[in-house]
Tab-separated table of N, CA and C in Angstrom:
chain	number	residue	atom	x	y	z
A	2	GLY	N	17.889	27.753	-25.734
A	2	GLY	CA	17.275	26.950	-26.076
A	2	GLY	C	15.122	26.475	-24.986
A	3	SER	N	15.349	24.895	-26.144
A	3	SER	CA	13.531	25.080	-25.576
A	3	SER	C	13.876	23.829	-24.960
A	4	PRO	N	13.393	23.746	-24.761
A	4	PRO	CA	12.343	23.170	-23.413
A	4	PRO	C	13.124	22.005	-23.339
A	5	SER	N	13.523	20.684	-22.130
A	5	SER	CA	14.305	19.485	-22.527
A	5	SER	C	12.193	18.058	-22.923
A	6	ALA	N	12.250	16.953	-23.687
A	6	ALA	CA	10.956	16.286	-23.178
A	6	ALA	C	11.590	15.694	-21.555
A	7	ALA	N	12.484	15.646	-20.839
A	7	ALA	CA	11.905	15.170	-19.168
A	7	ALA	C	11.697	16.169	-18.593
A	8	ALA	N	11.012	15.479	-17.554
A	8	ALA	CA	10.088	16.267	-16.553
A	8	ALA	C	11.001	17.651	-16.621
A	9	SER	N	9.917	18.741	-15.698
A	9	SER	CA	10.950	19.748	-14.895
A	9	SER	C	11.323	19.536	-13.788
A	10	PRO	N	13.518	19.808	-13.334
A	10	PRO	CA	12.934	19.925	-12.121
A	10	PRO	C	12.149	19.698	-10.929
A	11	SER	N	11.738	20.928	-11.033
A	11	SER	CA	10.358	20.747	-9.648
A	11	SER	C	9.943	20.072	-9.429
A	12	ALA	N	9.010	19.691	-10.995
A	12	ALA	CA	7.687	17.765	-10.943
A	12	ALA	C	8.745	16.693	-9.955
A	13	GLY	N	10.364	16.445	-11.320
A	13	GLY	CA	10.932	15.735	-11.429
A	13	GLY	C	11.587	15.130	-9.677
A	14	SER	N	12.048	16.246	-8.925
A	14	SER	CA	12.468	15.854	-7.833
A	14	SER	C	11.650	16.439	-6.665
A	15	SER	N	10.760	16.390	-7.119
A	15	SER	CA	10.129	16.006	-6.094
A	15	SER	C	9.117	14.238	-6.674
A	16	LEU	N	9.391	14.395	-7.016
A	16	LEU	CA	8.131	12.456	-7.319
A	16	LEU	C	9.647	11.357	-7.133
A	17	THR	N	10.840	12.145	-7.058
A	17	THR	CA	11.878	10.896	-7.038
A	17	THR	C	12.568	11.281	-5.649
A	18	GLY	N	13.868	9.959	-5.424
A	18	GLY	CA	13.877	10.167	-3.952
A	18	GLY	C	13.478	9.874	-2.719
A	19	GLN	N	12.485	9.365	-2.806
A	19	GLN	CA	12.437	9.373	-1.659
A	19	GLN	C	10.954	7.463	-1.727
A	20	PRO	N	10.438	7.257	-0.397
A	20	PRO	CA	10.040	6.393	-0.345
A	20	PRO	C	8.027	6.664	-0.045
A	21	TRP	N	6.978	7.083	-1.101
A	21	TRP	CA	6.098	7.762	-1.312
A	21	TRP	C	5.190	5.903	0.106
A	22	ALA	N	4.219	6.209	0.388
A	22	ALA	CA	3.383	4.749	1.101
A	22	ALA	C	2.444	5.465	0.444
A	23	LEU	N	0.882	4.516	0.439
A	23	LEU	CA	-0.438	4.037	0.080
A	23	LEU	C	-1.272	4.734	1.614
A	24	SER	N	-2.053	6.272	0.937
A	24	SER	CA	-2.356	6.149	2.422
A	24	SER	C	-3.952	6.138	1.821
A	25	ALA	N	-4.742	5.993	0.364
A	25	ALA	CA	-6.054	5.999	-0.126
A	25	ALA	C	-5.585	6.196	-1.841
A	26	VAL	N	-6.595	5.394	-1.416
A	26	VAL	CA	-6.350	4.745	-3.184
A	26	VAL	C	-8.651	4.397	-3.386
A	27	THR	N	-8.554	5.270	-5.434
A	27	THR	CA	-10.026	5.533	-5.637
A	27	THR	C	-9.911	4.968	-6.536
A	28	GLY	N	-11.273	4.444	-7.371
A	28	GLY	CA	-11.856	3.411	-8.500
A	28	GLY	C	-12.736	3.444	-9.159
A	29	LYS	N	-13.163	4.567	-10.038
A	29	LYS	CA	-13.844	4.654	-11.141
A	29	LYS	C	-14.534	3.089	-11.054
A	30	THR	N	-13.914	2.341	-12.252
A	30	THR	CA	-15.009	0.720	-12.228
A	30	THR	C	-13.778	-0.307	-12.167
A	31	PRO	N	-14.747	-1.489	-11.824
A	31	PRO	CA	-15.346	-0.285	-10.490
A	31	PRO	C	-15.261	-0.002	-9.455
A	32	ALA	N	-16.368	0.599	-8.964
A	32	ALA	CA	-16.611	2.058	-8.053
A	32	ALA	C	-15.441	1.750	-6.189
A	33	PHE	N	-14.439	2.081	-5.997
A	33	PHE	CA	-14.122	1.209	-5.003
A	33	PHE	C	-13.115	3.340	-4.863
A	34	GLN	N	-13.429	2.577	-2.979
A	34	GLN	CA	-12.581	4.000	-2.016
A	34	GLN	C	-11.596	2.888	-1.633
A	35	GLY	N	-11.081	3.483	-1.128
A	35	GLY	CA	-10.617	2.886	0.354
A	35	GLY	C	-9.506	3.926	1.498
A	36	ASP	N	-9.551	3.638	1.509
A	36	ASP	CA	-8.061	4.843	3.519
A	36	ASP	C	-7.024	3.327	3.601
A	37	VAL	N	-6.550	3.301	3.135
A	37	VAL	CA	-5.009	2.502	3.474
A	37	VAL	C	-4.992	2.523	5.327
A	38	PRO	N	-5.217	1.928	6.841
A	38	PRO	CA	-4.625	2.530	7.910
A	38	PRO	C	-3.494	2.888	8.052
A	39	SER	N	-2.805	3.350	9.068
A	39	SER	CA	-0.999	4.074	8.891
A	39	SER	C	-0.517	2.756	9.236
A	40	TYR	N	-0.800	2.072	9.624
A	40	TYR	CA	-0.363	0.738	10.315
A	40	TYR	C	-0.608	0.139	9.756
A	41	GLN	N	-0.807	0.295	8.922
A	41	GLN	CA	-0.466	-0.616	6.697
A	41	GLN	C	-0.499	0.350	6.492
A	42	GLN	N	0.262	1.161	5.665
A	42	GLN	CA	0.472	1.868	4.805
A	42	GLN	C	1.938	1.690	5.013
A	43	HIS	N	3.172	1.685	5.246
A	43	HIS	CA	4.261	0.652	4.880
A	43	HIS	C	4.656	-0.359	4.475
A	44	ASP	N	3.350	-1.244	4.273
A	44	ASP	CA	2.921	-2.325	2.614
A	44	ASP	C	2.788	-2.085	1.767
A	45	TYR	N	2.646	-0.889	1.891
A	45	TYR	CA	2.057	0.011	0.006
A	45	TYR	C	3.084	0.915	-0.644
A	46	THR	N	3.797	1.240	-0.603
A	46	THR	CA	4.621	1.594	-1.197
A	46	THR	C	5.825	1.325	-2.619
A	47	ILE	N	5.883	3.040	-3.054
A	47	ILE	CA	6.665	3.124	-3.855
A	47	ILE	C	7.903	4.487	-4.368
A	48	THR	N	9.362	3.823	-4.375
A	48	THR	CA	9.741	4.565	-4.779
A	48	THR	C	10.153	5.308	-6.272
A	49	PHE	N	10.392	6.131	-6.554
A	49	PHE	CA	10.609	6.470	-8.418
A	49	PHE	C	12.078	7.228	-8.063
A	50	ASN	N	13.050	6.081	-8.539
A	50	ASN	CA	13.730	6.355	-8.958
A	50	ASN	C	14.595	7.256	-10.158
A	51	THR	N	15.862	7.885	-9.425
A	51	THR	CA	15.508	8.820	-10.961
A	51	THR	C	16.657	8.970	-12.012
A	52	ASP	N	16.660	6.538	-12.384
A	52	ASP	CA	17.040	6.190	-14.095
A	52	ASP	C	15.821	6.057	-14.414
A	53	GLY	N	14.614	6.094	-13.869
A	53	GLY	CA	13.072	5.745	-14.852
A	53	GLY	C	13.065	4.890	-14.203
A	54	THR	N	13.570	4.914	-13.422
A	54	THR	CA	12.502	2.803	-12.759
A	54	THR	C	12.689	3.141	-11.760
A	55	TYR	N	11.458	3.098	-11.012
A	55	TYR	CA	10.200	2.364	-9.486
A	55	TYR	C	11.086	0.791	-8.989
A	56	SER	N	10.753	1.345	-7.666
A	56	SER	CA	10.311	-0.048	-6.982
A	56	SER	C	9.262	0.043	-4.872
A	57	GLY	N	8.993	-1.052	-5.150
A	57	GLY	CA	8.354	-0.694	-4.221
A	57	GLY	C	7.525	-1.973	-2.859
A	58	MET	N	6.546	-2.119	-2.805
A	58	MET	CA	6.153	-3.892	-2.046
A	58	MET	C	4.081	-3.710	-1.913
A	59	ALA	N	3.988	-3.643	-2.560
A	59	ALA	CA	2.441	-4.263	-2.425
A	59	ALA	C	1.841	-5.759	-1.602
A	60	ALA	N	2.127	-5.105	-0.293
A	60	ALA	CA	1.949	-5.923	0.741
A	60	ALA	C	2.608	-7.054	0.717
A	61	CYS	N	3.668	-8.177	1.051
A	61	CYS	CA	4.455	-9.268	1.001
A	61	CYS	C	4.924	-8.774	-0.975
A	62	ASN	N	4.355	-8.622	-1.098
A	62	ASN	CA	5.487	-8.604	-2.312
A	62	ASN	C	5.634	-7.378	-3.213
A	63	GLN	N	6.957	-7.428	-3.243
A	63	GLN	CA	8.107	-7.015	-4.409
A	63	GLN	C	7.377	-6.816	-5.139
A	64	ILE	N	7.425	-5.191	-6.401
A	64	ILE	CA	7.030	-4.813	-6.976
A	64	ILE	C	8.383	-3.344	-7.323
A	65	ALA	N	8.655	-4.044	-9.181
A	65	ALA	CA	9.360	-2.724	-9.454
A	65	ALA	C	8.958	-3.076	-11.164
A	66	GLY	N	9.556	-2.369	-11.668
A	66	GLY	CA	9.285	-1.639	-13.203
A	66	GLY	C	10.069	-0.468	-13.435
A	67	THR	N	9.749	0.344	-14.523
A	67	THR	CA	9.853	1.960	-14.897
A	67	THR	C	8.802	2.724	-14.966
A	68	TYR	N	9.252	3.138	-15.501
A	68	TYR	CA	8.699	5.139	-15.103
A	68	TYR	C	8.979	6.414	-16.197
A	69	THR	N	7.593	7.003	-16.597
A	69	THR	CA	8.578	8.334	-17.785
A	69	THR	C	6.979	8.859	-17.118
A	70	THR	N	7.782	10.271	-17.376
A	70	THR	CA	6.778	11.605	-16.863
A	70	THR	C	6.856	12.262	-17.886
A	71	SER	N	6.586	13.083	-18.570
A	71	SER	CA	6.574	14.172	-19.247
A	71	SER	C	5.702	14.912	-18.211
A	72	GLY	N	5.927	16.815	-18.972
A	72	GLY	CA	4.617	17.759	-17.483
A	72	GLY	C	3.991	16.377	-16.538
A	73	ASP	N	3.500	16.715	-16.358
A	73	ASP	CA	2.170	16.137	-15.497
A	73	ASP	C	1.485	14.507	-15.702
A	74	SER	N	2.266	14.365	-16.571
A	74	SER	CA	2.073	12.875	-16.680
A	74	SER	C	2.575	12.084	-16.561
A	75	LEU	N	2.352	10.668	-16.282
A	75	LEU	CA	3.303	10.261	-15.848
A	75	LEU	C	2.548	8.325	-16.676
A	76	THR	N	3.802	7.499	-17.251
A	76	THR	CA	3.357	6.671	-17.547
A	76	THR	C	3.930	5.546	-16.931
A	77	ILE	N	3.452	3.949	-16.084
A	77	ILE	CA	3.592	3.337	-14.984
A	77	ILE	C	4.025	1.530	-15.825
A	78	THR	N	4.805	1.066	-15.503
A	78	THR	CA	4.995	0.714	-16.061
A	78	THR	C	5.355	-0.608	-16.040
A	79	ALA	N	4.769	-1.633	-14.994
A	79	ALA	CA	5.479	-3.264	-14.486
A	79	ALA	C	6.016	-4.080	-15.478
A	80	GLY	N	6.787	-4.426	-14.125
A	80	GLY	CA	7.537	-4.816	-14.411
A	80	GLY	C	7.243	-6.863	-13.491
A	81	ALA	N	8.134	-7.585	-13.647
A	81	ALA	CA	8.254	-8.738	-13.131
A	81	ALA	C	8.005	-8.868	-12.035
A	82	SER	N	6.672	-9.034	-11.547
A	82	SER	CA	7.031	-8.855	-9.553
A	82	SER	C	6.396	-10.296	-9.341
A	83	SER	N	6.345	-10.959	-7.805
A	83	SER	CA	5.951	-11.860	-6.906
A	83	SER	C	4.450	-11.474	-6.636
A	84	LEU	N	3.695	-12.414	-7.254
A	84	LEU	CA	2.212	-11.634	-5.750
A	84	LEU	C	1.646	-12.722	-5.003
A	85	ALA	N	2.144	-13.070	-4.845
A	85	ALA	CA	2.508	-15.026	-3.584
A	85	ALA	C	0.785	-13.851	-2.886
A	86	PHE	N	0.142	-14.938	-2.409
A	86	PHE	CA	-0.743	-14.542	-1.338
A	86	PHE	C	0.006	-14.047	0.355
A	87	CYS	N	-0.495	-12.583	0.943
A	87	CYS	CA	-0.026	-12.743	1.652
A	87	CYS	C	-0.767	-12.178	2.617
A	88	PRO	N	-0.097	-13.806	4.132
A	88	PRO	CA	-1.223	-14.030	5.070
A	88	PRO	C	-1.141	-12.504	6.031
A	89	GLN	N	-2.565	-12.096	5.764
A	89	GLN	CA	-2.565	-10.579	6.834
A	89	GLN	C	-4.449	-10.852	8.617
A	90	VAL	N	-4.506	-10.040	8.860
A	90	VAL	CA	-5.613	-9.832	9.662
A	90	VAL	C	-6.214	-10.215	9.315
A	91	ALA	N	-6.829	-10.622	9.979
A	91	ALA	CA	-8.518	-11.399	9.253
A	91	ALA	C	-9.738	-10.005	8.650
A	92	THR	N	-9.603	-8.404	9.267
A	92	THR	CA	-9.853	-7.856	9.611
A	92	THR	C	-9.456	-6.621	8.446
A	93	ASP	N	-8.143	-6.787	8.527
A	93	ASP	CA	-7.319	-6.329	7.134
A	93	ASP	C	-7.586	-6.325	5.498
A	94	THR	N	-8.624	-5.178	5.130
A	94	THR	CA	-7.609	-4.977	3.791
A	94	THR	C	-6.761	-4.931	2.432
A	95	ASP	N	-6.309	-6.302	1.702
A	95	ASP	CA	-5.823	-6.579	0.684
A	95	ASP	C	-5.739	-5.570	0.308
A	96	PHE	N	-4.772	-4.558	0.256
A	96	PHE	CA	-4.430	-3.947	-0.650
A	96	PHE	C	-3.927	-3.943	-2.293
A	97	GLY	N	-3.464	-4.849	-1.150
A	97	GLY	CA	-1.855	-6.159	-2.964
A	97	GLY	C	-1.907	-5.115	-3.842
A	98	THR	N	-3.392	-6.469	-4.464
A	98	THR	CA	-3.621	-6.139	-6.077
A	98	THR	C	-4.602	-4.711	-6.283
A	99	ILE	N	-4.532	-4.023	-5.568
A	99	ILE	CA	-5.421	-3.076	-6.571
A	99	ILE	C	-4.378	-1.974	-6.626
A	100	PHE	N	-3.363	-1.414	-5.171
A	100	PHE	CA	-2.503	-0.924	-5.213
A	100	PHE	C	-1.325	-1.752	-7.372
A	101	ALA	N	-1.430	-2.496	-7.111
A	101	ALA	CA	-0.424	-3.153	-8.060
A	101	ALA	C	-1.278	-2.619	-9.678
A	102	HIS	N	-2.092	-3.058	-9.538
A	102	HIS	CA	-3.079	-3.389	-10.354
A	102	HIS	C	-2.958	-1.000	-11.175
A	103	SER	N	-3.438	-0.261	-10.153
A	103	SER	CA	-3.947	1.105	-10.185
A	103	SER	C	-2.377	1.212	-10.956
A	104	LEU	N	-1.501	1.114	-10.062
A	104	LEU	CA	-0.030	1.900	-10.518
A	104	LEU	C	0.099	1.582	-12.625
A	105	THR	N	-0.458	0.867	-12.666
A	105	THR	CA	-0.049	0.183	-14.636
A	105	THR	C	-1.081	1.748	-15.200
A	106	LYS	N	-2.360	1.939	-14.668
A	106	LYS	CA	-2.947	3.085	-14.932
A	106	LYS	C	-2.770	4.336	-14.588
A	107	ALA	N	-1.905	4.285	-14.570
A	107	ALA	CA	-2.006	6.177	-13.981
A	107	ALA	C	-1.695	7.160	-15.626
A	108	ALA	N	-2.111	7.831	-15.313
A	108	ALA	CA	-2.010	9.261	-16.057
A	108	ALA	C	-1.343	10.432	-15.680
A	109	THR	N	-1.320	10.584	-14.708
A	109	THR	CA	-1.102	12.353	-14.733
A	109	THR	C	-0.737	12.122	-12.104
A	110	TYR	N	0.282	13.236	-12.804
A	110	TYR	CA	0.127	13.237	-11.118
A	110	TYR	C	0.970	14.602	-10.127
A	111	THR	N	0.577	15.140	-9.478
A	111	THR	CA	0.503	16.128	-9.058
A	111	THR	C	1.930	15.805	-8.026
A	112	VAL	N	2.273	16.232	-6.808
A	112	VAL	CA	3.219	17.251	-5.996
A	112	VAL	C	3.651	17.650	-5.047
A	113	THR	N	1.869	17.866	-4.183
A	113	THR	CA	1.669	19.561	-3.871
A	113	THR	C	2.017	18.776	-1.596
A	114	SER	N	3.133	20.025	-1.460
A	114	SER	CA	3.753	19.508	0.482
A	114	SER	C	4.217	17.772	0.103
A	115	ASP	N	4.211	17.195	1.155
A	115	ASP	CA	4.132	16.108	1.019
A	115	ASP	C	3.438	14.964	0.787
A	116	THR	N	2.619	15.526	-0.319
A	116	THR	CA	1.183	14.288	-0.934
A	116	THR	C	1.896	14.655	-1.964
A	117	LEU	N	1.278	13.494	-3.121
A	117	LEU	CA	1.744	12.577	-4.170
A	117	LEU	C	0.544	12.064	-4.392
A	118	THR	N	0.005	12.677	-5.067
A	118	THR	CA	-1.802	11.648	-6.268
A	118	THR	C	-1.592	11.515	-7.741
A	119	ILE	N	-1.948	10.413	-7.287
A	119	ILE	CA	-1.914	9.643	-9.123
A	119	ILE	C	-3.024	9.761	-10.005
A	120	THR	N	-3.314	10.627	-10.660
A	120	THR	CA	-4.422	9.845	-11.452
A	120	THR	C	-4.438	8.789	-12.487
A	121	LEU	N	-5.913	8.155	-12.636
A	121	LEU	CA	-5.835	6.920	-13.118
A	121	LEU	C	-6.368	7.347	-14.201
A	122	THR	N	-6.173	5.995	-15.304
A	122	THR	CA	-6.637	6.774	-17.126
A	122	THR	C	-8.821	6.437	-16.134
A	123	ASP	N	-9.341	5.861	-15.542
A	123	ASP	CA	-10.343	6.041	-15.930
A	123	ASP	C	-10.902	6.755	-14.867
A	124	GLY	N	-10.287	7.518	-14.423
A	124	GLY	CA	-10.670	8.865	-12.977
A	124	GLY	C	-10.122	8.684	-11.972
A	125	GLY	N	-9.775	7.428	-11.651
A	125	GLY	CA	-9.947	6.773	-10.630
A	125	GLY	C	-8.712	7.269	-9.389
A	126	THR	N	-8.142	7.472	-8.772
A	126	THR	CA	-6.390	8.480	-7.909
A	126	THR	C	-5.897	8.071	-6.861
A	127	MET	N	-4.347	7.660	-6.826
A	127	MET	CA	-3.745	7.281	-5.592
A	127	MET	C	-2.872	8.588	-5.554
A	128	THR	N	-3.923	8.071	-3.941
A	128	THR	CA	-3.345	9.510	-2.772
A	128	THR	C	-1.243	8.638	-2.433
A	129	PHE	N	-1.202	9.356	-1.567
A	129	PHE	CA	0.491	8.729	-1.611
A	129	PHE	C	0.660	9.472	-0.228
A	130	GLY	N	1.740	9.567	1.022
A	130	GLY	CA	2.198	10.890	1.424
A	130	GLY	C	3.967	10.091	2.238
A	131	PRO	N	4.157	10.951	2.947
A	131	PRO	CA	5.596	10.265	3.041
A	131	PRO	C	6.132	8.861	3.752
A	132	LEU	N	6.417	7.870	3.538
A	132	LEU	CA	7.180	6.656	5.045
A	132	LEU	C	7.904	6.540	5.960
A	133	GLN	N	6.330	6.625	7.044
A	133	GLN	CA	6.981	6.851	8.211
A	133	GLN	C	7.303	5.593	9.399
A	134	ALA	N	8.255	6.505	9.333
A	134	ALA	CA	8.711	5.061	10.941
A	134	ALA	C	7.965	4.416	12.027
A	135	LEU	N	7.879	3.432	11.129
A	135	LEU	CA	6.384	2.187	12.374
A	135	LEU	C	7.637	2.367	13.282
A	136	PRO	N	6.350	2.939	14.916
A	136	PRO	CA	6.695	2.648	15.970
A	136	PRO	C	6.556	1.392	15.898
A	137	SER	N	8.273	0.037	16.586
A	137	SER	CA	7.967	-1.441	16.377
A	137	SER	C	6.678	-3.011	17.448
A	138	SER	N	5.601	-2.883	16.453
A	138	SER	CA	4.235	-3.741	18.019
A	138	SER	C	3.561	-2.108	17.114
A	139	ALA	N	3.304	-1.299	16.851
A	139	ALA	CA	2.567	-0.223	17.498
A	139	ALA	C	0.875	-0.719	17.378
A	140	HIS	N	0.725	-1.696	15.754
A	140	HIS	CA	-0.138	-2.337	15.955
A	140	HIS	C	-0.904	-3.335	16.243
A	141	LEU	N	0.090	-3.118	16.979
A	141	LEU	CA	0.289	-5.194	17.820
A	141	LEU	C	-0.037	-4.583	19.512
A	142	SER	N	0.374	-4.118	19.587
A	142	SER	CA	0.399	-3.560	21.552
A	142	SER	C	-0.783	-3.581	22.075
A	143	GLY	N	-1.334	-3.786	23.459
A	143	GLY	CA	-3.029	-3.667	23.038
A	143	GLY	C	-3.578	-4.289	22.982
A	144	ALA	N	-3.991	-5.971	22.083
A	144	ALA	CA	-4.656	-6.835	21.519
A	144	ALA	C	-4.778	-7.746	22.239
A	145	ALA	N	-5.577	-8.645	21.860
A	145	ALA	CA	-5.837	-9.602	22.335
A	145	ALA	C	-6.029	-10.590	21.204
A	146	TRP	N	-4.835	-11.492	20.652
A	146	TRP	CA	-4.750	-11.740	19.255
A	146	TRP	C	-5.290	-13.334	19.334
A	147	LEU	N	-5.938	-13.753	19.396
A	147	LEU	CA	-7.544	-14.636	18.839
A	147	LEU	C	-7.521	-14.574	17.821
A	148	PRO	N	-8.215	-16.364	17.701
A	148	PRO	CA	-7.965	-17.376	17.256
A	148	PRO	C	-10.382	-17.128	16.349
A	149	PRO	N	-10.358	-17.167	15.444
A	149	PRO	CA	-11.738	-16.529	15.078
A	149	PRO	C	-13.018	-17.946	15.671
A	150	GLY	N	-13.832	-16.720	16.889
A	150	GLY	CA	-15.041	-17.666	17.603
A	150	GLY	C	-13.620	-18.648	19.126
A	151	ALA	N	-12.899	-17.678	19.200
A	151	ALA	CA	-12.267	-18.749	20.828
A	151	ALA	C	-13.256	-18.226	22.283
A	152	GLY	N	-13.656	-16.692	22.066
A	152	GLY	CA	-14.065	-17.194	22.739
A	152	GLY	C	-13.572	-15.484	24.022
A	153	THR	N	-13.963	-15.108	25.441
A	153	THR	CA	-13.313	-13.528	24.646
A	153	THR	C	-12.130	-13.664	25.848
A	154	PRO	N	-10.675	-13.386	26.114
A	154	PRO	CA	-10.006	-13.576	27.450
A	154	PRO	C	-10.556	-14.541	28.714
A	155	ALA	N	-11.158	-13.673	29.722
A	155	ALA	CA	-11.787	-14.099	30.848
A	155	ALA	C	-12.660	-15.284	30.179
A	156	GLU	N	-12.908	-15.584	28.919
A	156	GLU	CA	-14.251	-16.976	29.123
A	156	GLU	C	-12.626	-18.098	28.645
A	157	LEU	N	-11.313	-17.472	28.787
A	157	LEU	CA	-10.155	-18.493	27.834
A	157	LEU	C	-10.076	-19.311	28.847
A	158	SER	N	-9.688	-17.622	30.177
A	158	SER	CA	-8.924	-18.242	30.992
A	158	SER	C	-9.883	-19.261	31.848
A	159	GLN	N	-11.576	-19.317	32.143
A	159	GLN	CA	-12.115	-20.201	32.561
A	159	GLN	C	-11.311	-21.316	32.213
A	160	PRO	N	-11.922	-22.464	32.771
A	160	PRO	CA	-12.326	-24.035	32.181
A	160	PRO	C	-12.896	-24.116	31.980
A	161	ARG	N	-13.801	-25.031	30.718
A	161	ARG	CA	-14.314	-24.867	30.110
A	161	ARG	C	-15.494	-25.882	30.606
A	162	GLY	N	-14.292	-27.300	31.383
A	162	GLY	CA	-15.073	-28.530	31.393
A	162	GLY	C	-14.809	-29.975	30.201
A	163	VAL	N	-13.979	-29.030	28.961
A	163	VAL	CA	-13.591	-30.348	28.591
A	163	VAL	C	-12.586	-31.549	29.371
A	164	GLU	N	-12.960	-32.452	28.732
A	164	GLU	CA	-12.155	-33.591	30.375
A	164	GLU	C	-12.118	-34.192	28.540
A	165	ILE	N	-9.995	-34.661	28.689
A	165	ILE	CA	-9.183	-35.636	28.017
A	165	ILE	C	-8.676	-36.739	27.941
A	166	GLU	N	-9.302	-37.740	27.792
A	166	GLU	CA	-9.439	-38.384	28.495
A	166	GLU	C	-7.324	-39.314	27.676
A	167	THR	N	-6.522	-40.271	28.080
A	167	THR	CA	-5.556	-40.396	27.854
A	167	THR	C	-5.756	-42.171	28.291
A	168	ALA	N	-4.742	-43.054	26.253
A	168	ALA	CA	-4.927	-44.013	26.957
A	168	ALA	C	-3.692	-44.761	27.944
């Protein structure tokens, strides 16, 4: 018989059935390269389901849609998704818009070992690894969370000589 148009079992089974977490993204137009810190990777995930649908997270927004594969080619069609502003630590890069937009430019994919690489129509790439369980509050421990310009913890513990008048 002739081979079917569906994805080969090896490609399909390795693409589907597990959540993938974004670890890096590159773009050609505009030129962009970003590594997603491990503590942010759980915010940028995608799961390819065996029924041709996908779902995931782009920062605090849920994303979903459909996809098709043929050989190593991959076409992703975004469905409805919320694109709300997501609160974040000021020093963190928000990959949400880049992630959601780049998915729709998928051209081909490869799965090797535990890495999924999607190559985009403009030559950029998205690299994913398996979604790791996060230790609770891993990136919060040991950090002093202060508003910008508030000073150091030592300065905050010292009285600053501010007098408050009460009526």
